[in-house]
Coordinates of C-alpha atoms and ligand atoms in Angstrom, one line a residue:
X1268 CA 41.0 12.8 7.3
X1269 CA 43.6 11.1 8.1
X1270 CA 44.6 7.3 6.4
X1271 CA 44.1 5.4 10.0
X1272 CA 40.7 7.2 10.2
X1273 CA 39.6 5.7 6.7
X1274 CA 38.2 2.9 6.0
X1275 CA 39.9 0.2 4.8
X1276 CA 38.3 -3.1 3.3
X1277 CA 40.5 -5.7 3.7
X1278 CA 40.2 -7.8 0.6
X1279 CA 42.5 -7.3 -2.1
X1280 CA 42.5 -8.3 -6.0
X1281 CA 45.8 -8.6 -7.2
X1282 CA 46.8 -8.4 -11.1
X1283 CA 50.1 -10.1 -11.6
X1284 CA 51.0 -9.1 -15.1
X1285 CA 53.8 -9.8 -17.0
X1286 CA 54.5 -6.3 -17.4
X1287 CA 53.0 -4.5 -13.8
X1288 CA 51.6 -5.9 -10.8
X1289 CA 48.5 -4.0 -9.9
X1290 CA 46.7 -3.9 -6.3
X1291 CA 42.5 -3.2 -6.1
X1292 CA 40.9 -2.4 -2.6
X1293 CA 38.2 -0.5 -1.2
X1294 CA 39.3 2.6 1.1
X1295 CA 35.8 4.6 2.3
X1296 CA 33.7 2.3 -0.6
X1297 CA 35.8 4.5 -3.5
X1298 CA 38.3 1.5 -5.3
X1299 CA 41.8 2.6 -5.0
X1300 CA 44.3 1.2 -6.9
X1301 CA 48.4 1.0 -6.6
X1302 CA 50.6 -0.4 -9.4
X1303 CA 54.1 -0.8 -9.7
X1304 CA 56.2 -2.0 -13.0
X1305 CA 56.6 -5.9 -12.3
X1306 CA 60.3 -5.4 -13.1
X1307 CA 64.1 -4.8 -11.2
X1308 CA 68.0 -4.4 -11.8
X1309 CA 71.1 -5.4 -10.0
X1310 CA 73.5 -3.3 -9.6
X1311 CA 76.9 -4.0 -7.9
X1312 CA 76.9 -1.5 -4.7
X1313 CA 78.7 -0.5 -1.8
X1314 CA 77.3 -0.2 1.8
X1315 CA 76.9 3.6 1.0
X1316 CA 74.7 2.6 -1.7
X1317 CA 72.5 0.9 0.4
X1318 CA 72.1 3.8 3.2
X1319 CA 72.0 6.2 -0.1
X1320 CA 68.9 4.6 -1.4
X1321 CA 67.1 4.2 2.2
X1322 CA 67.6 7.5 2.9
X1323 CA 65.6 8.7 -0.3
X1324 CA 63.0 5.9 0.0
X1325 CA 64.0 3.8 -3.0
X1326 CA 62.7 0.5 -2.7
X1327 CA 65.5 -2.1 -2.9
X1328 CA 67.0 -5.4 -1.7
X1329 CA 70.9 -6.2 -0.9
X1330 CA 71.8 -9.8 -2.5
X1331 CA 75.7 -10.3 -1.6
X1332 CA 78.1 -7.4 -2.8
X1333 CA 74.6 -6.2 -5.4
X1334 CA 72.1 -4.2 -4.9
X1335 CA 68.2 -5.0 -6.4
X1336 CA 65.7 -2.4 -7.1
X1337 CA 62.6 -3.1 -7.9
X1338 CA 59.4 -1.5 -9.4
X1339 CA 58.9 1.7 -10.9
X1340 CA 62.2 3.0 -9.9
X1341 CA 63.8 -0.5 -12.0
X1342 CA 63.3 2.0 -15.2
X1343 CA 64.7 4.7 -14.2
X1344 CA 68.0 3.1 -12.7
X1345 CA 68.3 1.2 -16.0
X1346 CA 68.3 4.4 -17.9
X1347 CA 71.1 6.2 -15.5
X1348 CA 73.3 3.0 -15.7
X1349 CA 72.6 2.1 -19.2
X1350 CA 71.0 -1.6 -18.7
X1351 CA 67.9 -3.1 -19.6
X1352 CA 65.2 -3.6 -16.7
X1353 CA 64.7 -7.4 -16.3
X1354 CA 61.4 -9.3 -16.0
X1355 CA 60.4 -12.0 -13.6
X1356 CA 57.8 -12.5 -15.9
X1357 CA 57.6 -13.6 -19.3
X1358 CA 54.7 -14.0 -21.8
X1359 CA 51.9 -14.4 -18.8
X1360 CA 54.1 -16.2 -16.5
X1361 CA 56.9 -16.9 -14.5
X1362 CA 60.4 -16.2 -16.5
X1363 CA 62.3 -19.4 -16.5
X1364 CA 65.9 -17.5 -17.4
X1365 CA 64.8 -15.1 -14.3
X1366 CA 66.1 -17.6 -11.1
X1367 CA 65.0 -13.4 -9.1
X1368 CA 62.1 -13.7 -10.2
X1369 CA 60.0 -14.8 -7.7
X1370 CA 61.5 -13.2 -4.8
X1371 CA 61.3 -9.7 -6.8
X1372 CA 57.4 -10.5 -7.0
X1373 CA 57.1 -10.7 -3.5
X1374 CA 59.1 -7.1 -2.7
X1375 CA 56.9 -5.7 -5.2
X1376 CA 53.7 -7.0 -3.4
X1377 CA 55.0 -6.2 -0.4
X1378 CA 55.4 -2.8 -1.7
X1379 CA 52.1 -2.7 -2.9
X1380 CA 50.1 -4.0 0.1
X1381 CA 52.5 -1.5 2.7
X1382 CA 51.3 -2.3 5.9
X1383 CA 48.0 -4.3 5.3
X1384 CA 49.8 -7.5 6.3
X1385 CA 46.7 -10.2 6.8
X1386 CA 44.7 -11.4 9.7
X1387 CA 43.4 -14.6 9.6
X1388 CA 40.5 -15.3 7.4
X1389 CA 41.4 -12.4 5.0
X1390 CA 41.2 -12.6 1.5
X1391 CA 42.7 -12.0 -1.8
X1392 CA 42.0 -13.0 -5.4
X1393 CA 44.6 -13.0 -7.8
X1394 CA 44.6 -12.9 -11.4
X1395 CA 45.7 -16.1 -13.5
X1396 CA 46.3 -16.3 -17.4
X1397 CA 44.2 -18.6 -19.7
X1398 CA 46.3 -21.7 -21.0
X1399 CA 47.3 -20.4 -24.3
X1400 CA 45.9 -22.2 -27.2
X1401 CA 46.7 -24.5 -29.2
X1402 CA 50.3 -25.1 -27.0
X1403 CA 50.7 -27.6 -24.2
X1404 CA 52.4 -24.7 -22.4
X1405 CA 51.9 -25.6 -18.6
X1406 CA 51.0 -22.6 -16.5
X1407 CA 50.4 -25.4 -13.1
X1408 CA 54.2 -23.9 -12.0
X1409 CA 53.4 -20.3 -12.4
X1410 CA 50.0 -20.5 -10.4
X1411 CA 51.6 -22.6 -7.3
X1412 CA 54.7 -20.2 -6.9
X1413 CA 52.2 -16.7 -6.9
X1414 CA 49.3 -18.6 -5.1
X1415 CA 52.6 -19.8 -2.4
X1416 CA 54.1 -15.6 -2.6
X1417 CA 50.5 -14.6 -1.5
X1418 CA 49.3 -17.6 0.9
X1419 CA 53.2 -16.0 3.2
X1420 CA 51.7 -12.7 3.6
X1421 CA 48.5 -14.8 5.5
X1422 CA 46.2 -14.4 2.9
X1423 CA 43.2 -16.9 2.3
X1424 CA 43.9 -17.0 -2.1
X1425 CA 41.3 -17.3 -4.6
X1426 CA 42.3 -17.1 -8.5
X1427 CA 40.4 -15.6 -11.5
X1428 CA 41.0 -16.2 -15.3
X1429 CA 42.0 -12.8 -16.6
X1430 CA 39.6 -12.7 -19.1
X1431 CA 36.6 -13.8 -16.7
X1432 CA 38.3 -10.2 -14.1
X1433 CA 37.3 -8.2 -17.3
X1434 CA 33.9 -9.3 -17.8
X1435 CA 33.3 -8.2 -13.8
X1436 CA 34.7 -5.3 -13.8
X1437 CA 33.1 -4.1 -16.8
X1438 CA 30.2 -5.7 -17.6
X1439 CA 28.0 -5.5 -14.7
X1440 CA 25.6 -3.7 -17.3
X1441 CA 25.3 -7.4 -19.2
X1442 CA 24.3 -9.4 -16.0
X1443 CA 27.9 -10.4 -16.8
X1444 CA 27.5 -11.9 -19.8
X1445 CA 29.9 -11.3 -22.9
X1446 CA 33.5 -11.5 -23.8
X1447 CA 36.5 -10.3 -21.9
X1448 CA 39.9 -9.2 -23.8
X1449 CA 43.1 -8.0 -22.0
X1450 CA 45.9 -7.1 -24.1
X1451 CA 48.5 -7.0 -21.5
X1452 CA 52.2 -6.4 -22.3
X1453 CA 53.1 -10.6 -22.2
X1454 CA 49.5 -11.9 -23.6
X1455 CA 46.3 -11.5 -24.6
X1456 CA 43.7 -13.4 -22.3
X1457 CA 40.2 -14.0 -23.6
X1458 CA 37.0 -14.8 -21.7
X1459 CA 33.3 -15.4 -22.6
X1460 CA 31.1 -15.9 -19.5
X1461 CA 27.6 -16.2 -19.3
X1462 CA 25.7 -14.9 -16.8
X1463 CA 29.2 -14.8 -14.5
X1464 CA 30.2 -18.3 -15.5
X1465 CA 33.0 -18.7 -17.7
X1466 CA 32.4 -20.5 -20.6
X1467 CA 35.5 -20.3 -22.7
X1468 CA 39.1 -19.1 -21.7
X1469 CA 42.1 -18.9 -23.8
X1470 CA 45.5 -16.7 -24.4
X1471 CA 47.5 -15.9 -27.0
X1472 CA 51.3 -14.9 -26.6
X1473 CA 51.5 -12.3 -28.7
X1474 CA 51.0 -8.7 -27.1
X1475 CA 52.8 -5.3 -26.6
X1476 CA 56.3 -7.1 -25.7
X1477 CA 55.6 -9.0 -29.0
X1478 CA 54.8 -4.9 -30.6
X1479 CA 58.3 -3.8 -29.1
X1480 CA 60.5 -5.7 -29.6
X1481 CA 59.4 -6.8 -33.7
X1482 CA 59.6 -2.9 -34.1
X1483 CA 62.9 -2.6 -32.1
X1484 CA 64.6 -5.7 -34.6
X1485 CA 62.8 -3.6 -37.9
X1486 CA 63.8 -0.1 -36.8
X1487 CA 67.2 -0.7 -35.3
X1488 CA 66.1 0.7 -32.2
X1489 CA 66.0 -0.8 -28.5
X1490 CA 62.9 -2.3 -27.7
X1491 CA 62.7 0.0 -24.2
X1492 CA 63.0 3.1 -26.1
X1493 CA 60.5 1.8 -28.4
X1494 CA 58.1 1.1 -25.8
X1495 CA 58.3 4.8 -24.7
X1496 CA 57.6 6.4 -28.2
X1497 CA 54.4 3.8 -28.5
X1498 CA 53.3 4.8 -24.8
X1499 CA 53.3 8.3 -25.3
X1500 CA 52.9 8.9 -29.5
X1501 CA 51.8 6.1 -31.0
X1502 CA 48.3 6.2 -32.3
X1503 CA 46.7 4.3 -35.4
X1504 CA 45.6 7.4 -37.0
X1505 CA 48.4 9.1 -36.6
X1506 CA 49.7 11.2 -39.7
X1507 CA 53.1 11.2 -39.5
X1508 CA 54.4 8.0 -41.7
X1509 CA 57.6 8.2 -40.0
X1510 CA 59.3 4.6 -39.5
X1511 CA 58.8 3.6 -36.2
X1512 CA 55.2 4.7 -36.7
X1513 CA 54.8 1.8 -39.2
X1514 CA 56.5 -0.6 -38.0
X1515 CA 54.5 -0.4 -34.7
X1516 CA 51.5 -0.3 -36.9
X1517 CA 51.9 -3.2 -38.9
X1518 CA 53.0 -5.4 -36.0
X1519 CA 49.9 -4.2 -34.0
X1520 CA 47.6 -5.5 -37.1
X1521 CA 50.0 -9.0 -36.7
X1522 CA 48.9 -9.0 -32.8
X1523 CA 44.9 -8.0 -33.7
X1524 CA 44.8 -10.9 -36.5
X1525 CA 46.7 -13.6 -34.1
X1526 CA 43.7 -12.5 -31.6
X1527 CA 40.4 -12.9 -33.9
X1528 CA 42.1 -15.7 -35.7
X1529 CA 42.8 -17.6 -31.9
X1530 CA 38.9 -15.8 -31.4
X1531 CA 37.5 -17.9 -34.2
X1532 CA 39.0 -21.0 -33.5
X1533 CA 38.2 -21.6 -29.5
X1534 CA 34.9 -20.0 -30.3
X1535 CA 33.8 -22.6 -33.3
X1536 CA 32.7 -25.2 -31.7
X1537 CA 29.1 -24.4 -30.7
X1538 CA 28.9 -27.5 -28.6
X1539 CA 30.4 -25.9 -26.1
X1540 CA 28.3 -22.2 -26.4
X1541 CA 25.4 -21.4 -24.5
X1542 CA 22.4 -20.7 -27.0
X1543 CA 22.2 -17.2 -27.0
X1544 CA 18.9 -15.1 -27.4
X1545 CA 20.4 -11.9 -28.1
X1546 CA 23.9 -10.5 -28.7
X1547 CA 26.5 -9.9 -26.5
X1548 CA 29.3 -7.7 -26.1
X1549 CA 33.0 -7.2 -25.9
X1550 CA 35.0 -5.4 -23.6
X1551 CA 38.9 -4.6 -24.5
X1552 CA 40.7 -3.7 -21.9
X1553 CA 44.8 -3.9 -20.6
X1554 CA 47.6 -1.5 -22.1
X1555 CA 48.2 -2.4 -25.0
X1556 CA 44.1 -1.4 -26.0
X1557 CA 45.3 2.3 -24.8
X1558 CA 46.0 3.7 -28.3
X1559 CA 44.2 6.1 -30.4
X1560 CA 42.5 3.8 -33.0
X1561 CA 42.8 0.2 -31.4
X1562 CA 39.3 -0.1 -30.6
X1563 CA 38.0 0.3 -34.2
X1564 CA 40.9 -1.6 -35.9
X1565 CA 40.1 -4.7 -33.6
X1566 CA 36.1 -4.3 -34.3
X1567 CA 36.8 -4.1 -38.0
X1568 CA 38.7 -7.5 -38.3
X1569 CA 36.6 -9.0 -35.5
X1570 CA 33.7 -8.1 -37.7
X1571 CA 35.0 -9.0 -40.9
X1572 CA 35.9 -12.5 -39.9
X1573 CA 33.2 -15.2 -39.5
X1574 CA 33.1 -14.7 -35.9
X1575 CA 30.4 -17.4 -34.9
X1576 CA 29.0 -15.5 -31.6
X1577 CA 27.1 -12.6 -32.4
X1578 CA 28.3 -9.1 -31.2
X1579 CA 26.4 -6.3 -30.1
X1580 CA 29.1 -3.6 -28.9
X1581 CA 32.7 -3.7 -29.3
X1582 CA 33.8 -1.5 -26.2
X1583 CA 36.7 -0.1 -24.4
X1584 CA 37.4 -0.5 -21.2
X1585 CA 36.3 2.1 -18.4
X1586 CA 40.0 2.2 -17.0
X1587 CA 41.9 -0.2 -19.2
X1588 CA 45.2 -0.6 -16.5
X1589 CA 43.0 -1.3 -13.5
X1590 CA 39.9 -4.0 -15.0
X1591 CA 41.8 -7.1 -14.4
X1592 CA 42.8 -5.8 -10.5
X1593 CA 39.4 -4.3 -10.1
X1594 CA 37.8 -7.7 -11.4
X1595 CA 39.2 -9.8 -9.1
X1596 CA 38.5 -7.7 -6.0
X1597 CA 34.4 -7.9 -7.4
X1598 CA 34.6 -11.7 -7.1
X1599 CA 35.3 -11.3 -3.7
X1600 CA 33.1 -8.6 -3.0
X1601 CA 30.5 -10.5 -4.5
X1602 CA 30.7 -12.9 -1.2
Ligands
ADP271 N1 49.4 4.6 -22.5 C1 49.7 3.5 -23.2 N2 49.7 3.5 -24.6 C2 50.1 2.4 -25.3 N3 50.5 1.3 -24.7 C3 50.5 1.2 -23.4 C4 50.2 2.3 -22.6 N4 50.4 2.0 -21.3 C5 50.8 0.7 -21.3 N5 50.9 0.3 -22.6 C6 51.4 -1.1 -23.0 O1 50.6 -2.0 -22.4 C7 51.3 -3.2 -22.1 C8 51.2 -3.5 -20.6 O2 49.8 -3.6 -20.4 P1 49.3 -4.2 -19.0 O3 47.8 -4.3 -19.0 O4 49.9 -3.4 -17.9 O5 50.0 -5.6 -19.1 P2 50.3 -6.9 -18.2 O6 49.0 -7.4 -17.8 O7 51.0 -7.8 -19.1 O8 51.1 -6.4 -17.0 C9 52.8 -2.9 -22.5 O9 53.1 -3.4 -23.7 C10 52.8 -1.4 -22.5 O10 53.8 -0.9 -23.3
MG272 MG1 47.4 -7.2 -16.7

């Protein structure tokens, strides 16, 4: 079949992470998801440059005498030229030091959405981080420039706490009640909803950027390359006690005990809990739960702390890269 003949849904949930941007939709009721690395680099280039990179499909932008590619190919042109990609987003939101930043966004979610450009009415829900706790960090600017990026290409925009995505995309089993985790590359959002309603929401800054680059200043190492090694080795059981292996280790444990200490603290004032007549469970999910061992090292400290909700399961997520694009495109579904 051909991609006209299938189905398409419009509705989109949209995950703008600090590390990718991932798009959820329904094609023939089956969810299929793109991603790209929410990332670019300039690069000072000729007008063969340009044709170059059209001719081979490589997405890119010409600013003055540069060239800017974005996305997935950002890595691999930092590697040729020696360069570090560069973020528009830091921590969970925009990156102030990153003036590109939201005019790469909107190439990337151009990118992402290809052709699907909106028709009046149509809608898309788009992830949003928790305010972090305990810091008056304002996250008002970051919302109004990503709700303004997605409101151009015509879209009606809805938003949805990270944390509160999780819960719908994987706890449907719970009538949607329990605790939502994503430990994304800039943060870790939290969310306990009851029955759908979220009831709690918080984040933390500390995640796999906070992993890298610790490990990168211990080991001597660039943070990129460390990223690599942790993406396609790194496991907490793992053996080998080579240095790198620690290092991302013990600053893993740092980023687990900032998370159940941040847990205990928004969730101790029972005032603001529902009374609960049986216990619920938690669902991690993003990236940085993708290694070998994560899942039981978080359960351990979550458990050994006085945590004051009581916990049934600690799980893992279905498809840990997709739950926070996938939750937001079941809010709207839900309508
Ligand atoms: N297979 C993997 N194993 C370990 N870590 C991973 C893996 N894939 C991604 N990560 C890490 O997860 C983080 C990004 O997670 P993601 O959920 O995409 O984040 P964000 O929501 O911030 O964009 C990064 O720190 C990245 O290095
Ligand atoms: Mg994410």
């Amino acid at each position: 079949m051909s991609s006209s003949e299938k189905k398409l849904d419009p509705r989109i949930g949209l995950d703008v992470g600090t590390s990718r941007i991932v798009m959820a939709r329904r094609v023939d009721n089956e969810i299929e998801y793109r991603s790209q690395l929410n990332a670019f680099v300039r690069i000072p280039a000729s007008p063969l440059t340009a044709s170059v990179l059209r001719k081979e499909g490589i997405p890119h932008t010409i600013d003055g005498s540069d060239v800017v590619i974005y996305g997935d190919q950002a890595e691999k042109f930092a590697n040729i030229f020696h360069v570090e990609t560069r973020r528009p987003m830091q921590n969970g939101a925009l990156n102030p030091s990153e003036p590109d930043g939201p005019a790469v966004i909107r190439e990337i979610i151009s990118l992402l959405i290809g052709d699907q450009k909106a028709r009046p009415g149509e809608k898309m829900c788009v992830s949003m981080p928790g305010s972090p706790l305990g810091s008056s960090d304002d996250l008002t600017f970051h919302e109004s420039v990503v709700r303004q990026i997605v409101t151009d290409f015509g879209y009606e925009v809805s938003t949805i706490n990270e944390g509160l995505a999780v819960v719908y995309s994987d706890l449907a089993e719970s009538n949607y009640t329990g605790i939502g985790v994503s430990c994304g590359g800039g943060m870790c959002n939290v969310c306990f909803a009851y029955l759908s309603v979220p009831v709690v929401s918080f984040s933390i800054s500390q995640a796999g950027d906070f992993v890298d680059t610790n490990t990168a200043t211990a080991t001597g190492e660039v943070a990129t390359r460390i990223r690599m090694f942790k993406e396609k080795d790194f496991s907490f059981n793992g053996a080998s006690g080579d240095k790198i292996q620690r290092a991302l280790t013990i600053y893993y444990d740092e980023v687990i005990r900032h998370l159940v200490t941040a847990m205990n603290c928004a969730f101790s004032d029972n005032r603001a809990l529902p009374k609960l007549d049986r216990p619920v469970p938690v669902v991690l999910s993003g990236g940085s739960s993708i290694p070998r061992g994560f899942r039981e090292r978080f359960e351990k400290a979550l458990r050994q702390s006085a945590f004051p909700v009581p916990v049934s399961d600690v799980l893992l997520a279905a498809d840990p890269l997709h739950s926070t694009a996938k939750g937001a495109l079941v809010s709207l579904l839900a309508d």
